[in-house]
Amino acid sequence: MSGAEEGRETSSGIEVEASDLSLSLTGDDGGPNRTSTESRGTDTESSGEEKDSDSMEDTGHYSLHDENRVHDHSEEEEEEEEEEYPRRRVQRKRASHDQDSSDDEQALEDWVTAETTALPRPRWQALPALRERALGSSARFVYEACGARVFVQRFRLQHGLEGHTGCVNTLHFNQRGTWLASGSDDLKVVVWDWVRRQPVLDFESGHKSNVFQAKFLPNSGDSTLAMCARDGQVRVAELSATQCCKNTKRVAQHKGASHKLALEPDSPCTFLSAGEDAVVFTIDLRQDRPASKLVVTKEKEKKVGLYTIYVNPANTHQFAVGGRDQFVRIYDQRKIDENENNGVLKKFCPHHLVNSESKANITCLVYSHDGTELLASYNDEDIYLFNSSHSDGAQYVKRYKGHRNNATVKGVNFYGPKSEFVVSGSDCGHIFLWEKSSCQIIQFMEGDKGGVVIKKNKRERDEDSLHHTDLFDSHMLWFLMHHLRQRRHHRRWREPGVGATDADSDESPSSSDTSDEEEVPERVQCMPS
């Protein structure tokens, strides 16, 4: 502010008079300043004459203030420019971010709607169906109504059944639909009268680790339950008419966890089991040694651990398996030759996953009611529908999107008497229901109807695929390390020369290459969804 300093050095009187003049020149916001500005804008010459008519003293005072004001304005302009630059940069970044968000949102919208079609017209109409039932001309009213979209869209939670102290991993209805069996990490199996919301019976499964599946064998009078668990055992429970469990016995032993059993329709004695040791056992309860090894699943020379297995209801000789790679494998029990294509009849896989860097695993697969379609759920990917009659290597025919399958091993299933819908759980805690033919989500219970959950699942999945490509393997590695620690612990306390024994006297071995000394991990609580 050099002008002000010169004024102070020259005379204090000038400084006062200059400041007074500056006050008179600037004035109030609404008065003289606005008037002088308008006069300068309208008539430049008259304003010049007014300046000439001022006294010399006034002219000196005015030029002093004018120098100060010009200097101040230049500094203010520099400061404003300095402040304006980051502000403009922030605005550009914000505009760019908004544009990116808009692009991301549009990309998500495109992703959700891709590979979907318009919902078909409802095949079941309530009024005509009720009229036909009243006239006695519709004997399949309930059967057809169960597959009606109007009812599926109205699904709501009816009530909860509380009885387990650990995660519930499996649910299975008996043939009549009156009882519901549940298995849990607490090693118990509970049979429920779900209408009355009361347990019919509960019993210790005999397993040493998390119970993964418990199923009523068909045509057994609801007296036989088959079970499998993390300890690799396959066990059978005999239930009595007095609503108690007579006993449980082991009928097979995998060298890794066994996640799923596959029942043969209408057979009370035979079923299949699959394990993470890549082995498929066929089990016939009529035999002294019920289990026999059917096949070892391999890709070239490498074993493929299995998570899921299902028998074709239209052709019980055929069954499908899925596990720690991207391929759905179909076998025919009559044609298994491990020297030819490792015994596989045919394989399916979405073409974009065949050579994908992301390690895809199949957590669950099921056949449709008539065996013509095969549904497979991939971890941190989507659900794919294959035509089971297509040739080896055929592409999927439908794709179901929106859920999240990462934190735990998720199941998938058809719903409806003619497999009209696809149903799956999700990491976000919702149950998703898709209309099969259009691939559109028609219901997800306890979810946001605006689709926020669907987009959130997609974003999280993309982020994990970038930063945690081997997240699923990390979970498996965690379980493996826990298993190894337990082995060391047991070996430390085992007496020399004494093998591990099984507490159950009525267990039967599975095959020549399994042993009662097979160590099993202790019970592990499932990771939260």
Short mmCIF file of C-alpha atoms in Angstrom, two decimals:
data_model
loop_
_atom_site.label_atom_id
_atom_site.label_comp_id
_atom_site.label_asym_id
_atom_site.label_seq_id
_atom_site.Cartn_x
_atom_site.Cartn_y
_atom_site.Cartn_z
CA MET A 1 0.00 0.00 0.00
CA SER A 2 2.70 2.55 -1.09
CA GLY A 3 0.21 5.39 -1.71
CA ALA A 4 -1.04 5.27 1.88
CA GLU A 5 2.52 5.25 3.26
CA GLU A 6 3.41 8.38 1.22
CA GLY A 7 0.31 10.11 2.53
CA ARG A 8 1.30 9.30 6.12
CA GLU A 9 4.87 10.59 5.62
CA THR A 10 3.71 13.87 3.95
CA SER A 11 1.11 15.02 6.43
CA SER A 12 -1.19 13.57 8.97
CA GLY A 13 -3.76 16.12 7.91
CA ILE A 14 -3.74 14.88 4.38
CA GLU A 15 -4.26 11.35 5.69
CA VAL A 16 -7.35 12.41 7.63
CA GLU A 17 -8.72 14.50 4.80
CA ALA A 18 -8.06 11.71 2.31
CA SER A 19 -9.87 9.22 4.48
CA ASP A 20 -12.74 11.66 4.90
CA LEU A 21 -12.90 12.14 1.15
CA SER A 22 -12.83 8.40 0.63
CA LEU A 23 -15.83 8.08 2.91
CA SER A 24 -17.68 10.77 1.00
CA LEU A 25 -16.79 9.21 -2.34
CA THR A 26 -17.77 5.68 -1.43
CA GLY A 27 -20.74 6.69 0.67
CA ASP A 28 -23.52 4.27 1.51
CA ASP A 29 -24.28 1.19 -0.65
CA GLY A 30 -27.43 2.64 -2.08
CA GLY A 31 -26.56 6.34 -2.57
CA PRO A 32 -23.85 8.50 -4.12
CA ASN A 33 -21.70 5.63 -5.32
CA ARG A 34 -24.48 4.20 -7.49
CA THR A 35 -25.31 7.73 -8.79
CA SER A 36 -21.72 8.50 -9.81
CA THR A 37 -21.47 5.09 -11.49
CA GLU A 38 -24.62 5.74 -13.50
CA SER A 39 -23.41 9.23 -14.51
CA ARG A 40 -20.10 7.79 -15.70
CA GLY A 41 -21.95 5.18 -17.69
CA THR A 42 -24.26 7.69 -19.38
CA ASP A 43 -22.11 10.75 -19.96
CA THR A 44 -18.33 10.43 -19.76
CA GLU A 45 -17.63 14.04 -20.80
CA SER A 46 -19.82 15.59 -18.09
CA SER A 47 -18.12 13.51 -15.44
CA GLY A 48 -14.78 14.78 -16.76
CA GLU A 49 -15.94 18.40 -16.43
CA GLU A 50 -17.07 17.74 -12.89
CA LYS A 51 -13.60 16.44 -12.04
CA ASP A 52 -11.96 19.58 -13.59
CA SER A 53 -14.19 21.92 -11.58
CA ASP A 54 -12.97 20.37 -8.32
CA SER A 55 -10.36 22.32 -6.34
CA MET A 56 -6.68 21.44 -6.49
CA GLU A 57 -6.84 20.24 -2.92
CA ASP A 58 -9.72 17.93 -3.69
CA THR A 59 -7.95 16.68 -6.81
CA GLY A 60 -4.87 15.74 -4.81
CA HIS A 61 -6.93 13.97 -2.16
CA TYR A 62 -8.95 12.12 -4.77
CA SER A 63 -5.87 10.89 -6.72
CA LEU A 64 -4.34 9.57 -3.49
CA HIS A 65 -7.41 7.47 -2.69
CA ASP A 66 -7.69 6.38 -6.33
CA GLU A 67 -4.12 5.02 -6.26
CA ASN A 68 -4.88 3.13 -3.07
CA ARG A 69 -8.10 1.77 -4.54
CA VAL A 70 -6.41 0.67 -7.79
CA HIS A 71 -3.66 -1.10 -5.85
CA ASP A 72 -6.18 -2.70 -3.51
CA HIS A 73 -8.27 -3.84 -6.46
CA SER A 74 -5.25 -5.41 -8.14
CA GLU A 75 -4.41 -7.35 -4.97
CA GLU A 76 -8.04 -8.35 -4.49
CA GLU A 77 -8.21 -9.51 -8.09
CA GLU A 78 -5.07 -11.61 -7.56
CA GLU A 79 -6.55 -13.09 -4.38
CA GLU A 80 -9.85 -13.73 -6.16
CA GLU A 81 -7.99 -15.42 -9.01
CA GLU A 82 -6.10 -17.58 -6.52
CA GLU A 83 -9.37 -18.52 -4.78
CA GLU A 84 -11.20 -18.96 -8.09
CA TYR A 85 -8.68 -21.46 -9.48
CA PRO A 86 -9.19 -24.22 -6.89
CA ARG A 87 -12.92 -23.46 -6.90
CA ARG A 88 -13.07 -24.00 -10.65
CA ARG A 89 -10.98 -27.17 -10.30
CA VAL A 90 -13.37 -28.49 -7.62
CA GLN A 91 -16.31 -27.63 -9.84
CA ARG A 92 -14.69 -29.42 -12.79
CA LYS A 93 -14.00 -32.45 -10.60
CA ARG A 94 -17.55 -32.40 -9.27
CA ALA A 95 -18.95 -32.15 -12.78
CA SER A 96 -16.66 -34.97 -13.89
CA HIS A 97 -17.69 -37.07 -10.86
CA ASP A 98 -21.35 -36.38 -11.54
CA GLN A 99 -20.83 -37.42 -15.14
CA ASP A 100 -19.02 -40.60 -14.02
CA SER A 101 -21.79 -41.36 -11.52
CA SER A 102 -24.39 -40.83 -14.20
CA ASP A 103 -22.44 -43.10 -16.56
CA ASP A 104 -22.07 -45.75 -13.84
CA GLU A 105 -25.77 -45.56 -13.05
CA GLN A 106 -26.63 -45.95 -16.71
CA ALA A 107 -24.22 -48.85 -17.02
CA LEU A 108 -25.88 -50.55 -14.05
CA GLU A 109 -29.30 -49.98 -15.55
CA ASP A 110 -28.11 -51.48 -18.81
CA TRP A 111 -26.59 -54.44 -16.98
CA VAL A 112 -29.78 -55.13 -15.00
CA THR A 113 -32.03 -54.99 -18.06
CA ALA A 114 -29.69 -56.88 -20.40
CA GLU A 115 -30.74 -60.44 -21.31
CA THR A 116 -34.25 -59.90 -19.97
CA THR A 117 -37.52 -59.89 -21.85
CA ALA A 118 -41.02 -58.63 -21.13
CA LEU A 119 -43.02 -60.59 -18.57
CA PRO A 120 -45.38 -63.04 -20.29
CA ARG A 121 -49.13 -62.78 -19.82
CA PRO A 122 -50.30 -64.67 -16.72
CA ARG A 123 -51.46 -68.15 -17.66
CA TRP A 124 -53.55 -68.54 -14.51
CA GLN A 125 -56.55 -66.26 -13.96
CA ALA A 126 -58.14 -66.21 -10.50
CA LEU A 127 -61.80 -65.67 -11.43
CA PRO A 128 -62.05 -68.32 -14.17
CA ALA A 129 -60.14 -70.78 -11.97
CA LEU A 130 -62.43 -70.17 -8.99
CA ARG A 131 -65.49 -70.54 -11.23
CA GLU A 132 -64.22 -73.86 -12.60
CA ARG A 133 -63.46 -75.12 -9.11
CA ALA A 134 -66.97 -74.19 -7.94
CA LEU A 135 -68.42 -76.12 -10.87
CA GLY A 136 -66.19 -79.10 -10.09
CA SER A 137 -64.36 -79.00 -13.41
CA SER A 138 -60.92 -78.10 -12.02
CA ALA A 139 -59.31 -80.89 -10.03
CA ARG A 140 -55.85 -79.23 -10.07
CA PHE A 141 -56.77 -75.84 -8.63
CA VAL A 142 -54.16 -75.82 -5.82
CA TYR A 143 -51.46 -77.31 -8.06
CA GLU A 144 -51.91 -74.64 -10.72
CA ALA A 145 -52.39 -71.79 -8.23
CA CYS A 146 -49.00 -72.54 -6.65
CA GLY A 147 -47.36 -71.62 -9.94
CA ALA A 148 -49.33 -68.41 -10.41
CA ARG A 149 -47.24 -65.23 -10.56
CA VAL A 150 -49.89 -63.23 -8.73
CA PHE A 151 -49.35 -65.34 -5.60
CA VAL A 152 -45.56 -65.42 -5.84
CA GLN A 153 -45.53 -61.62 -5.95
CA ARG A 154 -47.51 -61.59 -2.71
CA PHE A 155 -45.12 -63.81 -0.75
CA ARG A 156 -44.52 -62.56 2.79
CA LEU A 157 -42.80 -63.96 5.86
CA GLN A 158 -45.43 -65.98 7.70
CA HIS A 159 -43.54 -66.85 10.88
CA GLY A 160 -40.15 -67.99 12.18
CA LEU A 161 -39.22 -71.28 13.83
CA GLU A 162 -36.75 -70.99 16.70
CA GLY A 163 -34.97 -74.06 18.01
CA HIS A 164 -31.34 -74.09 16.85
CA THR A 165 -28.39 -72.42 18.55
CA GLY A 166 -26.24 -72.25 15.41
CA CYS A 167 -26.55 -71.30 11.75
CA VAL A 168 -29.25 -73.27 9.93
CA ASN A 169 -27.72 -74.74 6.77
CA THR A 170 -30.46 -76.94 5.36
CA LEU A 171 -34.24 -77.25 5.09
CA HIS A 172 -36.20 -80.09 3.50
CA PHE A 173 -39.92 -80.89 3.38
CA ASN A 174 -41.29 -84.40 3.50
CA GLN A 175 -43.31 -85.63 0.52
CA ARG A 176 -46.64 -84.48 1.94
CA GLY A 177 -45.27 -81.09 2.92
CA THR A 178 -46.42 -81.44 6.53
CA TRP A 179 -43.00 -81.78 8.17
CA LEU A 180 -39.85 -79.73 7.73
CA ALA A 181 -36.36 -81.01 8.61
CA SER A 182 -33.61 -78.53 9.50
CA GLY A 183 -29.90 -79.09 10.17
CA SER A 184 -27.53 -76.69 11.86
CA ASP A 185 -24.02 -75.86 13.02
CA ASP A 186 -25.16 -76.92 16.51
CA LEU A 187 -24.96 -80.54 15.19
CA LYS A 188 -28.67 -81.11 15.75
CA VAL A 189 -31.46 -81.99 13.36
CA VAL A 190 -34.98 -80.76 14.15
CA VAL A 191 -38.16 -82.03 12.51
CA TRP A 192 -40.91 -79.39 12.61
CA ASP A 193 -44.66 -79.36 12.33
CA TRP A 194 -44.33 -76.00 10.62
CA VAL A 195 -48.09 -75.26 10.58
CA ARG A 196 -48.31 -75.51 14.37
CA ARG A 197 -44.86 -73.91 14.71
CA GLN A 198 -43.71 -76.73 16.98
CA PRO A 199 -40.87 -79.26 16.75
CA VAL A 200 -41.99 -82.85 16.33
CA LEU A 201 -38.60 -84.11 17.48
CA ASP A 202 -34.98 -83.03 17.65
CA PHE A 203 -31.93 -85.24 17.98
CA GLU A 204 -28.15 -85.23 17.88
CA SER A 205 -27.05 -85.98 14.33
CA GLY A 206 -23.94 -87.91 15.34
CA HIS A 207 -21.80 -85.61 13.20
CA LYS A 208 -18.67 -83.98 14.59
CA SER A 209 -18.93 -80.76 12.58
CA ASN A 210 -21.48 -78.51 10.86
CA VAL A 211 -24.50 -80.34 9.43
CA PHE A 212 -24.84 -79.24 5.80
CA GLN A 213 -27.83 -81.26 4.62
CA ALA A 214 -30.63 -83.39 6.04
CA LYS A 215 -33.24 -84.96 3.74
CA PHE A 216 -36.24 -87.25 4.10
CA LEU A 217 -35.83 -90.29 1.87
CA PRO A 218 -38.87 -90.62 -0.42
CA ASN A 219 -41.44 -93.36 0.20
CA SER A 220 -39.91 -94.18 3.58
CA GLY A 221 -42.96 -93.11 5.60
CA ASP A 222 -40.91 -90.13 6.89
CA SER A 223 -38.93 -92.60 8.99
CA THR A 224 -35.51 -92.22 7.36
CA LEU A 225 -33.35 -89.10 7.16
CA ALA A 226 -30.04 -88.91 5.27
CA MET A 227 -27.46 -86.36 6.44
CA CYS A 228 -24.02 -85.06 5.45
CA ALA A 229 -21.67 -82.60 7.12
CA ARG A 230 -18.33 -80.81 7.23
CA ASP A 231 -16.74 -83.86 8.87
CA GLY A 232 -17.19 -85.74 5.58
CA GLN A 233 -19.53 -88.32 7.06
CA VAL A 234 -22.77 -89.39 5.44
CA ARG A 235 -25.17 -90.64 8.11
CA VAL A 236 -28.67 -92.05 8.21
CA ALA A 237 -31.15 -91.50 11.06
CA GLU A 238 -33.97 -93.95 11.75
CA LEU A 239 -37.04 -92.23 13.19
CA SER A 240 -39.69 -94.12 15.13
CA ALA A 241 -43.47 -93.71 15.11
CA THR A 242 -43.25 -92.48 18.70
CA GLN A 243 -41.51 -89.34 17.49
CA CYS A 244 -38.00 -90.15 18.59
CA CYS A 245 -34.76 -91.05 16.86
CA LYS A 246 -33.77 -94.70 17.27
CA ASN A 247 -30.18 -94.23 16.16
CA THR A 248 -27.90 -92.69 13.55
CA LYS A 249 -25.24 -94.63 11.69
CA ARG A 250 -22.49 -93.71 9.31
CA VAL A 251 -22.85 -95.13 5.82
CA ALA A 252 -20.01 -93.31 4.00
CA GLN A 253 -16.94 -91.23 4.75
CA HIS A 254 -15.48 -88.59 2.46
CA LYS A 255 -11.94 -87.31 2.94
CA GLY A 256 -13.25 -83.75 2.86
CA ALA A 257 -16.46 -81.93 3.68
CA SER A 258 -19.64 -83.30 2.11
CA HIS A 259 -22.07 -80.52 1.23
CA LYS A 260 -24.90 -82.18 -0.70
CA LEU A 261 -26.88 -85.39 -1.15
CA ALA A 262 -28.85 -86.33 -4.26
CA LEU A 263 -32.00 -88.38 -3.77
CA GLU A 264 -33.36 -90.71 -6.41
CA PRO A 265 -37.09 -90.04 -6.94
CA ASP A 266 -39.33 -92.73 -5.40
CA SER A 267 -36.37 -94.68 -3.98
CA PRO A 268 -36.31 -95.10 -0.16
CA CYS A 269 -32.99 -96.95 -0.21
CA THR A 270 -30.58 -95.34 -2.67
CA PHE A 271 -29.01 -91.90 -2.98
CA LEU A 272 -25.74 -90.21 -3.95
CA SER A 273 -23.27 -88.06 -2.03
CA ALA A 274 -20.50 -85.70 -3.18
CA GLY A 275 -17.55 -84.30 -1.27
CA GLU A 276 -14.65 -81.88 -1.49
CA ASP A 277 -12.43 -84.93 -2.03
CA ALA A 278 -13.93 -85.03 -5.59
CA VAL A 279 -15.55 -88.43 -4.90
CA VAL A 280 -19.14 -89.37 -5.67
CA PHE A 281 -20.53 -92.27 -3.63
CA THR A 282 -23.61 -94.26 -4.49
CA ILE A 283 -25.28 -95.48 -1.30
CA ASP A 284 -27.68 -98.42 -1.10
CA LEU A 285 -29.05 -98.99 2.39
CA ARG A 286 -29.95 -102.58 1.53
CA GLN A 287 -26.28 -103.55 1.27
CA ASP A 288 -23.99 -104.59 4.14
CA ARG A 289 -21.47 -102.05 2.90
CA PRO A 290 -23.84 -99.33 1.66
CA ALA A 291 -21.33 -97.01 -0.04
CA SER A 292 -19.38 -97.66 -3.20
CA LYS A 293 -17.25 -95.19 -5.12
CA LEU A 294 -18.94 -94.18 -8.35
CA VAL A 295 -16.51 -91.67 -9.84
CA VAL A 296 -13.69 -89.27 -8.97
CA THR A 297 -14.29 -85.91 -10.65
CA LYS A 298 -11.25 -84.64 -12.52
CA GLU A 299 -10.28 -81.96 -15.02
CA LYS A 300 -7.46 -83.58 -16.98
CA GLU A 301 -5.41 -85.10 -14.14
CA LYS A 302 -6.46 -82.67 -11.42
CA LYS A 303 -9.18 -83.56 -8.93
CA VAL A 304 -12.09 -81.13 -8.68
CA GLY A 305 -13.64 -80.79 -5.22
CA LEU A 306 -17.43 -80.95 -5.28
CA TYR A 307 -19.99 -78.74 -3.58
CA THR A 308 -23.21 -79.94 -5.19
CA ILE A 309 -24.86 -82.94 -6.84
CA TYR A 310 -28.34 -83.62 -8.27
CA VAL A 311 -30.06 -86.58 -9.94
CA ASN A 312 -32.03 -86.07 -13.16
CA PRO A 313 -35.66 -86.77 -12.14
CA ALA A 314 -36.56 -87.90 -15.67
CA ASN A 315 -33.56 -90.22 -16.02
CA THR A 316 -32.21 -91.41 -12.66
CA HIS A 317 -29.12 -92.93 -14.29
CA GLN A 318 -27.88 -89.41 -14.99
CA PHE A 319 -26.63 -86.96 -12.38
CA ALA A 320 -24.90 -83.57 -12.47
CA VAL A 321 -22.13 -82.25 -10.22
CA GLY A 322 -20.48 -78.87 -9.66
CA GLY A 323 -17.64 -77.60 -7.51
CA ARG A 324 -14.28 -75.88 -7.56
CA ASP A 325 -14.20 -75.00 -11.22
CA GLN A 326 -16.53 -73.46 -13.77
CA PHE A 327 -17.90 -76.62 -15.38
CA VAL A 328 -21.24 -78.36 -14.88
CA ARG A 329 -20.53 -82.07 -15.43
CA ILE A 330 -23.17 -84.64 -16.33
CA TYR A 331 -22.51 -88.35 -15.82
CA ASP A 332 -24.44 -91.47 -16.74
CA GLN A 333 -23.97 -94.26 -14.18
CA ARG A 334 -24.18 -96.87 -16.95
CA LYS A 335 -21.43 -95.27 -19.05
CA ILE A 336 -18.77 -94.08 -16.64
CA ASP A 337 -15.31 -94.87 -18.01
CA GLU A 338 -12.67 -92.79 -16.30
CA ASN A 339 -10.21 -93.56 -19.09
CA GLU A 340 -12.45 -91.78 -21.59
CA ASN A 341 -13.07 -88.08 -20.93
CA ASN A 342 -12.75 -88.84 -17.19
CA GLY A 343 -16.13 -90.56 -17.37
CA VAL A 344 -18.01 -87.32 -18.18
CA LEU A 345 -21.00 -87.55 -20.51
CA LYS A 346 -20.99 -83.79 -21.25
CA LYS A 347 -20.01 -80.46 -19.73
CA PHE A 348 -21.62 -77.03 -19.71
CA CYS A 349 -20.17 -73.64 -18.88
CA PRO A 350 -20.99 -70.02 -19.76
CA HIS A 351 -18.58 -69.26 -22.59
CA HIS A 352 -17.21 -66.10 -20.99
CA LEU A 353 -16.12 -68.13 -17.94
CA VAL A 354 -14.31 -70.93 -19.80
CA ASN A 355 -10.98 -69.08 -19.90
CA SER A 356 -11.77 -66.35 -17.41
CA GLU A 357 -9.05 -65.16 -15.03
CA SER A 358 -11.58 -64.88 -12.23
CA LYS A 359 -11.85 -68.24 -10.53
CA ALA A 360 -15.48 -69.31 -10.82
CA ASN A 361 -16.97 -72.02 -8.62
CA ILE A 362 -20.39 -73.66 -8.74
CA THR A 363 -22.00 -73.56 -5.32
CA CYS A 364 -25.28 -75.27 -6.25
CA LEU A 365 -27.06 -76.86 -9.21
CA VAL A 366 -30.51 -78.43 -9.68
CA TYR A 367 -32.59 -80.05 -12.40
CA SER A 368 -36.06 -78.80 -13.29
CA HIS A 369 -39.16 -80.87 -12.49
CA ASP A 370 -38.95 -82.76 -15.80
CA GLY A 371 -35.17 -82.88 -16.13
CA THR A 372 -35.05 -80.77 -19.28
CA GLU A 373 -33.29 -77.80 -17.67
CA LEU A 374 -30.32 -77.43 -15.37
CA LEU A 375 -29.76 -74.43 -13.11
CA ALA A 376 -26.29 -73.53 -11.79
CA SER A 377 -25.31 -70.78 -9.32
CA TYR A 378 -21.74 -69.44 -9.49
CA ASN A 379 -19.94 -67.74 -6.63
CA ASP A 380 -19.69 -63.98 -7.18
CA GLU A 381 -21.26 -64.45 -10.60
CA ASP A 382 -24.79 -64.99 -11.81
CA ILE A 383 -27.19 -67.92 -12.06
CA TYR A 384 -27.29 -69.70 -15.43
CA LEU A 385 -29.89 -71.98 -17.00
CA PHE A 386 -28.77 -74.73 -19.39
CA ASN A 387 -30.81 -77.03 -21.58
CA SER A 388 -29.81 -80.51 -20.39
CA SER A 389 -30.46 -82.04 -23.82
CA HIS A 390 -27.98 -79.75 -25.57
CA SER A 391 -24.65 -81.10 -26.74
CA ASP A 392 -21.37 -80.90 -24.88
CA GLY A 393 -20.09 -77.34 -24.44
CA ALA A 394 -23.38 -75.64 -25.28
CA GLN A 395 -23.96 -72.05 -24.13
CA TYR A 396 -26.44 -71.15 -21.41
CA VAL A 397 -30.00 -70.21 -22.44
CA LYS A 398 -30.97 -67.87 -19.58
CA ARG A 399 -29.14 -65.70 -17.05
CA TYR A 400 -30.47 -64.43 -13.70
CA LYS A 401 -28.85 -61.37 -12.14
CA GLY A 402 -29.11 -59.10 -9.12
CA HIS A 403 -28.25 -61.29 -6.13
CA ARG A 404 -24.85 -61.74 -4.40
CA ASN A 405 -23.24 -65.14 -3.81
CA ASN A 406 -19.95 -64.62 -2.02
CA ALA A 407 -19.88 -64.80 1.78
CA THR A 408 -21.37 -68.29 2.13
CA VAL A 409 -22.18 -71.20 -0.19
CA LYS A 410 -25.56 -70.17 -1.60
CA GLY A 411 -28.21 -72.55 -2.89
CA VAL A 412 -30.52 -72.13 -5.86
CA ASN A 413 -33.74 -73.89 -6.82
CA PHE A 414 -36.77 -73.89 -9.06
CA TYR A 415 -40.14 -72.95 -7.64
CA GLY A 416 -43.55 -73.92 -8.95
CA PRO A 417 -45.13 -77.20 -10.09
CA LYS A 418 -43.67 -76.71 -13.56
CA SER A 419 -40.48 -74.92 -12.50
CA GLU A 420 -41.92 -71.53 -13.47
CA PHE A 421 -39.63 -69.52 -11.17
CA VAL A 422 -36.04 -69.42 -9.96
CA VAL A 423 -35.30 -68.72 -6.28
CA SER A 424 -32.04 -67.94 -4.49
CA GLY A 425 -30.72 -66.38 -1.33
CA SER A 426 -28.25 -63.49 -1.35
CA ASP A 427 -25.49 -62.02 0.81
CA CYS A 428 -27.65 -58.92 1.28
CA GLY A 429 -30.14 -61.02 3.28
CA HIS A 430 -32.90 -61.09 0.66
CA ILE A 431 -34.64 -63.95 -1.09
CA PHE A 432 -34.76 -63.32 -4.84
CA LEU A 433 -37.41 -64.76 -7.14
CA TRP A 434 -37.08 -64.51 -10.92
CA GLU A 435 -39.70 -65.34 -13.52
CA LYS A 436 -37.89 -68.09 -15.43
CA SER A 437 -38.76 -67.26 -19.03
CA SER A 438 -38.22 -63.47 -18.86
CA CYS A 439 -35.34 -63.46 -16.28
CA GLN A 440 -37.07 -60.57 -14.50
CA ILE A 441 -37.07 -60.24 -10.72
CA ILE A 442 -40.67 -60.42 -9.57
CA GLN A 443 -40.10 -60.62 -5.83
CA PHE A 444 -37.34 -60.16 -3.29
CA MET A 445 -38.55 -60.24 0.23
CA GLU A 446 -37.55 -57.54 2.71
CA GLY A 447 -35.78 -55.67 -0.10
CA ASP A 448 -35.88 -52.19 -1.59
CA LYS A 449 -38.40 -52.24 -4.45
CA GLY A 450 -36.45 -49.46 -6.16
CA GLY A 451 -33.62 -51.80 -7.05
CA VAL A 452 -30.99 -50.18 -4.82
CA VAL A 453 -30.07 -53.58 -3.39
CA ILE A 454 -29.51 -55.05 -6.85
CA LYS A 455 -27.13 -52.25 -7.90
CA LYS A 456 -25.36 -52.36 -4.55
CA ASN A 457 -24.76 -56.09 -4.97
CA LYS A 458 -23.35 -55.49 -8.44
CA ARG A 459 -21.03 -52.68 -7.25
CA GLU A 460 -19.72 -54.78 -4.36
CA ARG A 461 -19.17 -57.73 -6.65
CA ASP A 462 -17.17 -55.61 -9.12
CA GLU A 463 -15.08 -54.10 -6.33
CA ASP A 464 -14.29 -57.52 -4.89
CA SER A 465 -13.40 -58.88 -8.31
CA LEU A 466 -10.82 -56.09 -8.63
CA HIS A 467 -9.33 -56.21 -5.15
CA HIS A 468 -10.13 -59.67 -3.82
CA THR A 469 -10.15 -62.05 -6.75
CA ASP A 470 -9.36 -65.01 -4.52
CA LEU A 471 -11.76 -64.19 -1.69
CA PHE A 472 -13.55 -67.52 -1.98
CA ASP A 473 -10.21 -69.33 -1.83
CA SER A 474 -9.27 -67.31 1.25
CA HIS A 475 -12.33 -68.69 3.04
CA MET A 476 -11.39 -72.22 2.03
CA LEU A 477 -7.79 -71.55 3.11
CA TRP A 478 -9.04 -70.35 6.50
CA PHE A 479 -10.97 -73.57 6.99
CA LEU A 480 -7.96 -75.61 5.85
CA MET A 481 -5.64 -73.88 8.32
CA HIS A 482 -8.18 -74.47 11.08
CA HIS A 483 -8.29 -78.14 10.07
CA LEU A 484 -4.47 -78.45 10.17
CA ARG A 485 -4.31 -76.82 13.59
CA GLN A 486 -6.85 -79.34 14.85
CA ARG A 487 -4.80 -82.21 13.41
CA ARG A 488 -1.71 -81.00 15.26
CA HIS A 489 -3.74 -80.62 18.44
CA HIS A 490 -5.11 -84.17 18.24
CA ARG A 491 -1.71 -85.65 17.41
CA ARG A 492 -0.18 -83.92 20.41
CA TRP A 493 -2.63 -85.57 22.77
CA ARG A 494 -2.92 -88.98 21.06
CA GLU A 495 -1.16 -91.80 22.84
CA PRO A 496 1.51 -93.64 20.82
CA GLY A 497 0.24 -96.72 18.99
CA VAL A 498 -3.40 -95.95 19.63
CA GLY A 499 -5.53 -94.95 16.63
CA ALA A 500 -8.54 -92.67 16.74
CA THR A 501 -11.75 -94.62 17.30
CA ASP A 502 -15.29 -93.77 16.50
CA ALA A 503 -17.78 -93.60 19.30
CA ASP A 504 -20.57 -95.19 17.29
CA SER A 505 -20.57 -98.98 17.34
CA ASP A 506 -23.05 -99.31 14.49
CA GLU A 507 -21.08 -97.39 11.86
CA SER A 508 -20.11 -99.13 8.65
CA PRO A 509 -17.08 -98.12 6.54
CA SER A 510 -17.63 -96.53 3.17
CA SER A 511 -14.95 -98.14 1.03
CA SER A 512 -11.49 -99.64 1.16
CA ASP A 513 -9.73 -96.27 0.84
CA THR A 514 -11.50 -94.57 3.74
CA SER A 515 -10.53 -94.98 7.34
CA ASP A 516 -11.99 -94.44 10.77
CA GLU A 517 -8.75 -92.62 11.59
CA GLU A 518 -9.66 -89.82 9.16
CA GLU A 519 -9.33 -86.61 11.13
CA VAL A 520 -12.20 -84.15 10.94
CA PRO A 521 -12.27 -80.45 11.78
CA GLU A 522 -14.17 -79.28 14.79
CA ARG A 523 -17.45 -77.45 14.35
CA VAL A 524 -16.99 -74.08 12.66
CA GLN A 525 -19.57 -71.32 12.78
CA CYS A 526 -20.60 -70.16 9.33
CA MET A 527 -19.49 -66.71 8.20
CA PRO A 528 -22.23 -64.09 8.30
CA SER A 529 -24.08 -63.27 5.09
#
